[in-house]
Amino acid sequence: MSHRDTLFSAPIARLGDWTFDERVAEVFPDMIQRSVPGYSNIISMIGMLAERFVQPGTQVYDLGCSLGAATLSVRRNIHHDNCKIIAIDNSPAMIERCRRHIDAYKAPTPVDVIEGDIRDIAIENASMVVLNFTLQFLDPSERQALLDKIYQGLNPGGALVLSEKFSFEDAKVGELLFNMHHDFKRANGYSELEISQKRSMLGKRDADRFRGNT
């Protein structure tokens, strides 16, 4: 059962580093729905893409699987034999809940749920790889190496599904989308304090990363 996200509803004297800990994992379904426009549609589309691209006897990788929403969407849409899904995340709290979610929905396609670093996983015999809002959490200097590894591990006709935040060179367009995103959060019940504190914590993470303090 998901709880309502109130992590930033009260003033926090000292904002620490953003981590996907037990508190975040507990409210993550509510948080992601209220923070990412169209998230449910993205998950549904990942399943539709799986139906088109997953090939018999191959593997699917969900890199940064969080609670397993994309994994389950893929699994529901695999109609071939001898396929396997490998779901990996480095958060123990997320992985624990992901395993529970996967076990609750029985299907023929097996799923290996792994607690680990997506940079260390071998990509082999893959017909589909999912990076659903995951790449942003890697240092920019490490992203291309992961994408290259995925490319090398994809079978002919395979697909990389990449959902990601991005910025525009045009400052006016960037400001418009920034403001619209915050309007979306407000419309979903987040207060100015919640928006500001979460933005500050994530901004600190990004600043530390660019300084090399990952």
PDB file of C-alpha atoms in Angstrom:
ATOM      1  CA  MET A   1       0.000   0.000   0.000  1.00  0.00           C
ATOM      2  CA  SER A   2       1.341   3.425  -0.943  1.00  0.00           C
ATOM      3  CA  HIS A   3       1.279   6.324   1.489  1.00  0.00           C
ATOM      4  CA  ARG A   4       0.869   9.987   0.615  1.00  0.00           C
ATOM      5  CA  ASP A   5       4.123  11.860   0.116  1.00  0.00           C
ATOM      6  CA  THR A   6       4.548  14.362   2.953  1.00  0.00           C
ATOM      7  CA  LEU A   7       8.350  14.135   3.248  1.00  0.00           C
ATOM      8  CA  PHE A   8       8.867  17.853   2.683  1.00  0.00           C
ATOM      9  CA  SER A   9       5.628  19.198   4.136  1.00  0.00           C
ATOM     10  CA  ALA A  10       7.319  20.640   7.244  1.00  0.00           C
ATOM     11  CA  PRO A  11      10.395  22.908   7.302  1.00  0.00           C
ATOM     12  CA  ILE A  12      13.680  20.967   7.360  1.00  0.00           C
ATOM     13  CA  ALA A  13      16.508  22.813   9.104  1.00  0.00           C
ATOM     14  CA  ARG A  14      19.269  21.069   7.175  1.00  0.00           C
ATOM     15  CA  LEU A  15      18.579  19.408   3.860  1.00  0.00           C
ATOM     16  CA  GLY A  16      20.802  16.379   3.442  1.00  0.00           C
ATOM     17  CA  ASP A  17      21.587  14.346   0.355  1.00  0.00           C
ATOM     18  CA  TRP A  18      18.775  12.849  -1.691  1.00  0.00           C
ATOM     19  CA  THR A  19      18.624   9.074  -1.244  1.00  0.00           C
ATOM     20  CA  PHE A  20      16.054   6.446  -2.142  1.00  0.00           C
ATOM     21  CA  ASP A  21      15.766   5.257   1.444  1.00  0.00           C
ATOM     22  CA  GLU A  22      12.932   3.561   3.317  1.00  0.00           C
ATOM     23  CA  ARG A  23      10.985   6.804   3.722  1.00  0.00           C
ATOM     24  CA  VAL A  24      11.124   7.571   0.000  1.00  0.00           C
ATOM     25  CA  ALA A  25      10.321   3.992  -1.006  1.00  0.00           C
ATOM     26  CA  GLU A  26       7.217   4.048   1.189  1.00  0.00           C
ATOM     27  CA  VAL A  27       5.708   7.049  -0.619  1.00  0.00           C
ATOM     28  CA  PHE A  28       7.317   6.597  -4.043  1.00  0.00           C
ATOM     29  CA  PRO A  29       4.188   5.613  -6.019  1.00  0.00           C
ATOM     30  CA  ASP A  30       2.371   8.730  -4.797  1.00  0.00           C
ATOM     31  CA  MET A  31       5.451  10.913  -5.250  1.00  0.00           C
ATOM     32  CA  ILE A  32       6.119   9.864  -8.835  1.00  0.00           C
ATOM     33  CA  GLN A  33       2.488  10.212  -9.937  1.00  0.00           C
ATOM     34  CA  ARG A  34       2.252  13.713  -8.475  1.00  0.00           C
ATOM     35  CA  SER A  35       5.674  14.837  -9.731  1.00  0.00           C
ATOM     36  CA  VAL A  36       6.138  13.402 -13.235  1.00  0.00           C
ATOM     37  CA  PRO A  37       3.534  14.405 -15.847  1.00  0.00           C
ATOM     38  CA  GLY A  38       2.220  11.419 -17.767  1.00  0.00           C
ATOM     39  CA  TYR A  39       4.053   8.819 -15.689  1.00  0.00           C
ATOM     40  CA  SER A  40       1.273   6.228 -15.934  1.00  0.00           C
ATOM     41  CA  ASN A  41       1.179   6.662 -19.713  1.00  0.00           C
ATOM     42  CA  ILE A  42       4.948   6.195 -19.888  1.00  0.00           C
ATOM     43  CA  ILE A  43       4.675   2.917 -17.981  1.00  0.00           C
ATOM     44  CA  SER A  44       1.880   1.747 -20.289  1.00  0.00           C
ATOM     45  CA  MET A  45       3.881   2.689 -23.391  1.00  0.00           C
ATOM     46  CA  ILE A  46       6.892   0.730 -22.118  1.00  0.00           C
ATOM     47  CA  GLY A  47       4.653  -2.335 -22.056  1.00  0.00           C
ATOM     48  CA  MET A  48       3.413  -1.640 -25.583  1.00  0.00           C
ATOM     49  CA  LEU A  49       6.990  -1.304 -26.796  1.00  0.00           C
ATOM     50  CA  ALA A  50       7.856  -4.599 -25.122  1.00  0.00           C
ATOM     51  CA  GLU A  51       5.107  -6.308 -27.096  1.00  0.00           C
ATOM     52  CA  ARG A  52       6.707  -5.061 -30.311  1.00  0.00           C
ATOM     53  CA  PHE A  53      10.409  -5.452 -29.558  1.00  0.00           C
ATOM     54  CA  VAL A  54      10.969  -8.335 -27.124  1.00  0.00           C
ATOM     55  CA  GLN A  55      12.171 -11.386 -29.040  1.00  0.00           C
ATOM     56  CA  PRO A  56      11.946 -15.091 -28.107  1.00  0.00           C
ATOM     57  CA  GLY A  57      14.852 -16.417 -26.059  1.00  0.00           C
ATOM     58  CA  THR A  58      16.208 -12.985 -25.114  1.00  0.00           C
ATOM     59  CA  GLN A  59      16.606 -10.834 -22.035  1.00  0.00           C
ATOM     60  CA  VAL A  60      15.064  -7.522 -20.987  1.00  0.00           C
ATOM     61  CA  TYR A  61      16.883  -5.179 -18.608  1.00  0.00           C
ATOM     62  CA  ASP A  62      15.152  -2.633 -16.373  1.00  0.00           C
ATOM     63  CA  LEU A  63      18.043  -0.470 -15.172  1.00  0.00           C
ATOM     64  CA  GLY A  64      17.059   1.513 -12.100  1.00  0.00           C
ATOM     65  CA  CYS A  65      13.867  -0.473 -11.635  1.00  0.00           C
ATOM     66  CA  SER A  66      12.722   1.254  -8.398  1.00  0.00           C
ATOM     67  CA  LEU A  67       9.509  -0.540  -7.331  1.00  0.00           C
ATOM     68  CA  GLY A  68       9.186  -2.513 -10.568  1.00  0.00           C
ATOM     69  CA  ALA A  69       6.410  -0.647 -12.397  1.00  0.00           C
ATOM     70  CA  ALA A  70       8.177  -0.809 -15.768  1.00  0.00           C
ATOM     71  CA  THR A  71       9.226  -4.417 -15.163  1.00  0.00           C
ATOM     72  CA  LEU A  72       5.635  -5.455 -14.520  1.00  0.00           C
ATOM     73  CA  SER A  73       4.416  -3.566 -17.590  1.00  0.00           C
ATOM     74  CA  VAL A  74       7.000  -5.350 -19.729  1.00  0.00           C
ATOM     75  CA  ARG A  75       6.195  -8.712 -18.183  1.00  0.00           C
ATOM     76  CA  ARG A  76       2.481  -8.385 -18.927  1.00  0.00           C
ATOM     77  CA  ASN A  77       3.272  -7.807 -22.590  1.00  0.00           C
ATOM     78  CA  ILE A  78       5.793 -10.567 -23.271  1.00  0.00           C
ATOM     79  CA  HIS A  79       4.142 -13.323 -25.290  1.00  0.00           C
ATOM     80  CA  HIS A  80       7.245 -15.341 -26.199  1.00  0.00           C
ATOM     81  CA  ASP A  81       8.929 -18.331 -24.593  1.00  0.00           C
ATOM     82  CA  ASN A  82      12.321 -18.444 -22.879  1.00  0.00           C
ATOM     83  CA  CYS A  83      12.536 -14.739 -22.090  1.00  0.00           C
ATOM     84  CA  LYS A  84      13.840 -13.283 -18.851  1.00  0.00           C
ATOM     85  CA  ILE A  85      13.686  -9.837 -17.251  1.00  0.00           C
ATOM     86  CA  ILE A  86      16.594  -8.532 -15.181  1.00  0.00           C
ATOM     87  CA  ALA A  87      15.564  -5.687 -12.864  1.00  0.00           C
ATOM     88  CA  ILE A  88      18.334  -3.877 -11.004  1.00  0.00           C
ATOM     89  CA  ASP A  89      18.460  -0.997  -8.534  1.00  0.00           C
ATOM     90  CA  ASN A  90      21.032   0.118  -5.969  1.00  0.00           C
ATOM     91  CA  SER A  91      18.487   1.033  -3.273  1.00  0.00           C
ATOM     92  CA  PRO A  92      17.898  -1.777  -0.743  1.00  0.00           C
ATOM     93  CA  ALA A  93      14.544  -0.256   0.244  1.00  0.00           C
ATOM     94  CA  MET A  94      13.362  -0.085  -3.363  1.00  0.00           C
ATOM     95  CA  ILE A  95      14.574  -3.599  -4.173  1.00  0.00           C
ATOM     96  CA  GLU A  96      12.830  -5.100  -1.148  1.00  0.00           C
ATOM     97  CA  ARG A  97       9.501  -3.641  -2.243  1.00  0.00           C
ATOM     98  CA  CYS A  98      10.154  -4.461  -5.893  1.00  0.00           C
ATOM     99  CA  ARG A  99      10.568  -8.140  -5.041  1.00  0.00           C
ATOM    100  CA  ARG A 100       7.251  -8.094  -3.206  1.00  0.00           C
ATOM    101  CA  HIS A 101       5.483  -6.464  -6.148  1.00  0.00           C
ATOM    102  CA  ILE A 102       6.960  -8.927  -8.642  1.00  0.00           C
ATOM    103  CA  ASP A 103       6.030 -11.922  -6.465  1.00  0.00           C
ATOM    104  CA  ALA A 104       2.458 -10.647  -6.111  1.00  0.00           C
ATOM    105  CA  TYR A 105       1.802 -10.841  -9.869  1.00  0.00           C
ATOM    106  CA  LYS A 106       2.410 -14.296 -11.288  1.00  0.00           C
ATOM    107  CA  ALA A 107       3.385 -14.620 -14.948  1.00  0.00           C
ATOM    108  CA  PRO A 108       5.361 -17.109 -17.062  1.00  0.00           C
ATOM    109  CA  THR A 109       8.310 -14.770 -17.676  1.00  0.00           C
ATOM    110  CA  PRO A 110      10.855 -15.027 -14.830  1.00  0.00           C
ATOM    111  CA  VAL A 111      12.299 -11.879 -13.267  1.00  0.00           C
ATOM    112  CA  ASP A 112      15.700 -11.634 -11.590  1.00  0.00           C
ATOM    113  CA  VAL A 113      15.578  -8.728  -9.122  1.00  0.00           C
ATOM    114  CA  ILE A 114      19.109  -7.590  -8.300  1.00  0.00           C
ATOM    115  CA  GLU A 115      20.394  -5.082  -5.769  1.00  0.00           C
ATOM    116  CA  GLY A 116      23.411  -3.539  -7.459  1.00  0.00           C
ATOM    117  CA  ASP A 117      24.955  -0.790  -9.547  1.00  0.00           C
ATOM    118  CA  ILE A 118      23.650  -0.496 -13.100  1.00  0.00           C
ATOM    119  CA  ARG A 119      27.155   0.503 -14.210  1.00  0.00           C
ATOM    120  CA  ASP A 120      28.436  -2.955 -13.233  1.00  0.00           C
ATOM    121  CA  ILE A 121      25.758  -5.141 -14.804  1.00  0.00           C
ATOM    122  CA  ALA A 122      26.642  -7.026 -17.989  1.00  0.00           C
ATOM    123  CA  ILE A 123      24.189  -6.439 -20.844  1.00  0.00           C
ATOM    124  CA  GLU A 124      23.894  -9.629 -22.884  1.00  0.00           C
ATOM    125  CA  ASN A 125      21.429 -11.067 -25.401  1.00  0.00           C
ATOM    126  CA  ALA A 126      19.121  -8.097 -24.864  1.00  0.00           C
ATOM    127  CA  SER A 127      16.116  -7.339 -27.029  1.00  0.00           C
ATOM    128  CA  MET A 128      15.030  -4.432 -24.819  1.00  0.00           C
ATOM    129  CA  VAL A 129      16.674  -2.206 -22.202  1.00  0.00           C
ATOM    130  CA  VAL A 130      14.690   0.282 -20.106  1.00  0.00           C
ATOM    131  CA  LEU A 131      16.187   3.435 -18.577  1.00  0.00           C
ATOM    132  CA  ASN A 132      13.114   5.087 -17.078  1.00  0.00           C
ATOM    133  CA  PHE A 133      14.277   8.362 -15.480  1.00  0.00           C
ATOM    134  CA  THR A 134      17.500   6.666 -14.381  1.00  0.00           C
ATOM    135  CA  LEU A 135      20.285   8.204 -16.450  1.00  0.00           C
ATOM    136  CA  GLN A 136      19.942  11.545 -14.630  1.00  0.00           C
ATOM    137  CA  PHE A 137      21.280   9.947 -11.449  1.00  0.00           C
ATOM    138  CA  LEU A 138      24.621   9.088 -13.066  1.00  0.00           C
ATOM    139  CA  ASP A 139      27.483  11.533 -13.289  1.00  0.00           C
ATOM    140  CA  PRO A 140      27.419  13.054 -16.801  1.00  0.00           C
ATOM    141  CA  SER A 141      30.908  11.681 -17.442  1.00  0.00           C
ATOM    142  CA  GLU A 142      29.637   8.107 -16.903  1.00  0.00           C
ATOM    143  CA  ARG A 143      26.516   8.166 -19.044  1.00  0.00           C
ATOM    144  CA  GLN A 144      28.043   7.539 -22.441  1.00  0.00           C
ATOM    145  CA  ALA A 145      29.912   4.457 -21.219  1.00  0.00           C
ATOM    146  CA  LEU A 146      26.642   2.940 -20.020  1.00  0.00           C
ATOM    147  CA  LEU A 147      24.884   3.766 -23.288  1.00  0.00           C
ATOM    148  CA  ASP A 148      27.767   2.228 -25.246  1.00  0.00           C
ATOM    149  CA  LYS A 149      27.552  -0.943 -23.145  1.00  0.00           C
ATOM    150  CA  ILE A 150      23.811  -1.151 -23.754  1.00  0.00           C
ATOM    151  CA  TYR A 151      24.327  -0.714 -27.496  1.00  0.00           C
ATOM    152  CA  GLN A 152      26.900  -3.513 -27.559  1.00  0.00           C
ATOM    153  CA  GLY A 153      24.566  -5.828 -25.635  1.00  0.00           C
ATOM    154  CA  LEU A 154      21.456  -5.226 -27.750  1.00  0.00           C
ATOM    155  CA  ASN A 155      20.547  -7.811 -30.353  1.00  0.00           C
ATOM    156  CA  PRO A 156      19.742  -6.655 -33.903  1.00  0.00           C
ATOM    157  CA  GLY A 157      16.257  -5.172 -33.863  1.00  0.00           C
ATOM    158  CA  GLY A 158      16.412  -4.526 -30.127  1.00  0.00           C
ATOM    159  CA  ALA A 159      15.344  -1.303 -28.428  1.00  0.00           C
ATOM    160  CA  LEU A 160      16.558   1.051 -25.729  1.00  0.00           C
ATOM    161  CA  VAL A 161      13.636   2.819 -24.048  1.00  0.00           C
ATOM    162  CA  LEU A 162      14.918   6.066 -22.553  1.00  0.00           C
ATOM    163  CA  SER A 163      12.698   8.351 -20.469  1.00  0.00           C
ATOM    164  CA  GLU A 164      14.570  11.364 -19.154  1.00  0.00           C
ATOM    165  CA  LYS A 165      14.488  14.949 -18.013  1.00  0.00           C
ATOM    166  CA  PHE A 166      16.176  17.402 -20.358  1.00  0.00           C
ATOM    167  CA  SER A 167      16.799  21.103 -20.709  1.00  0.00           C
ATOM    168  CA  PHE A 168      16.491  23.501 -23.629  1.00  0.00           C
ATOM    169  CA  GLU A 169      19.118  25.900 -24.901  1.00  0.00           C
ATOM    170  CA  ASP A 170      16.349  28.447 -25.414  1.00  0.00           C
ATOM    171  CA  ALA A 171      15.997  30.101 -21.992  1.00  0.00           C
ATOM    172  CA  LYS A 172      12.385  31.142 -22.584  1.00  0.00           C
ATOM    173  CA  VAL A 173      11.309  27.619 -23.463  1.00  0.00           C
ATOM    174  CA  GLY A 174      13.221  26.259 -20.474  1.00  0.00           C
ATOM    175  CA  GLU A 175      11.584  28.738 -18.119  1.00  0.00           C
ATOM    176  CA  LEU A 176       8.136  27.957 -19.521  1.00  0.00           C
ATOM    177  CA  LEU A 177       8.524  24.214 -18.988  1.00  0.00           C
ATOM    178  CA  PHE A 178      10.072  24.755 -15.552  1.00  0.00           C
ATOM    179  CA  ASN A 179       7.085  26.833 -14.474  1.00  0.00           C
ATOM    180  CA  MET A 180       4.581  24.433 -16.021  1.00  0.00           C
ATOM    181  CA  HIS A 181       6.187  21.525 -14.181  1.00  0.00           C
ATOM    182  CA  HIS A 182       5.811  23.357 -10.887  1.00  0.00           C
ATOM    183  CA  ASP A 183       2.216  24.202 -11.789  1.00  0.00           C
ATOM    184  CA  PHE A 184       1.658  20.477 -12.306  1.00  0.00           C
ATOM    185  CA  LYS A 185       3.000  19.748  -8.825  1.00  0.00           C
ATOM    186  CA  ARG A 186       0.856  22.463  -7.268  1.00  0.00           C
ATOM    187  CA  ALA A 187      -2.213  21.075  -9.025  1.00  0.00           C
ATOM    188  CA  ASN A 188      -1.402  17.703  -7.470  1.00  0.00           C
ATOM    189  CA  GLY A 189      -1.379  19.098  -3.956  1.00  0.00           C
ATOM    190  CA  TYR A 190       2.259  19.965  -3.324  1.00  0.00           C
ATOM    191  CA  SER A 191       2.811  23.191  -1.381  1.00  0.00           C
ATOM    192  CA  GLU A 192       5.393  25.847  -2.218  1.00  0.00           C
ATOM    193  CA  LEU A 193       7.454  24.626   0.746  1.00  0.00           C
ATOM    194  CA  GLU A 194       7.422  21.032  -0.474  1.00  0.00           C
ATOM    195  CA  ILE A 195       8.386  22.028  -4.014  1.00  0.00           C
ATOM    196  CA  SER A 196      11.158  24.333  -2.806  1.00  0.00           C
ATOM    197  CA  GLN A 197      12.713  21.911  -0.316  1.00  0.00           C
ATOM    198  CA  LYS A 198      12.730  18.970  -2.703  1.00  0.00           C
ATOM    199  CA  ARG A 199      14.160  21.149  -5.475  1.00  0.00           C
ATOM    200  CA  SER A 200      16.897  22.368  -3.117  1.00  0.00           C
ATOM    201  CA  MET A 201      17.837  18.819  -2.117  1.00  0.00           C
ATOM    202  CA  LEU A 202      17.969  17.582  -5.713  1.00  0.00           C
ATOM    203  CA  GLY A 203      19.847  20.724  -6.724  1.00  0.00           C
ATOM    204  CA  LYS A 204      22.444  20.020  -4.037  1.00  0.00           C
ATOM    205  CA  ARG A 205      22.858  16.514  -5.439  1.00  0.00           C
ATOM    206  CA  ASP A 206      23.456  17.867  -8.932  1.00  0.00           C
ATOM    207  CA  ALA A 207      25.871  20.544  -7.708  1.00  0.00           C
ATOM    208  CA  ASP A 208      27.890  17.964  -5.765  1.00  0.00           C
ATOM    209  CA  ARG A 209      28.007  15.734  -8.828  1.00  0.00           C
ATOM    210  CA  PHE A 210      29.332  18.461 -11.091  1.00  0.00           C
ATOM    211  CA  ARG A 211      32.017  19.219  -8.487  1.00  0.00           C
ATOM    212  CA  GLY A 212      32.963  15.559  -8.528  1.00  0.00           C
ATOM    213  CA  ASN A 213      31.549  14.736  -5.075  1.00  0.00           C
ATOM    214  CA  THR A 214      29.369  11.798  -6.108  1.00  0.00           C
TER     215      THR A 214
END
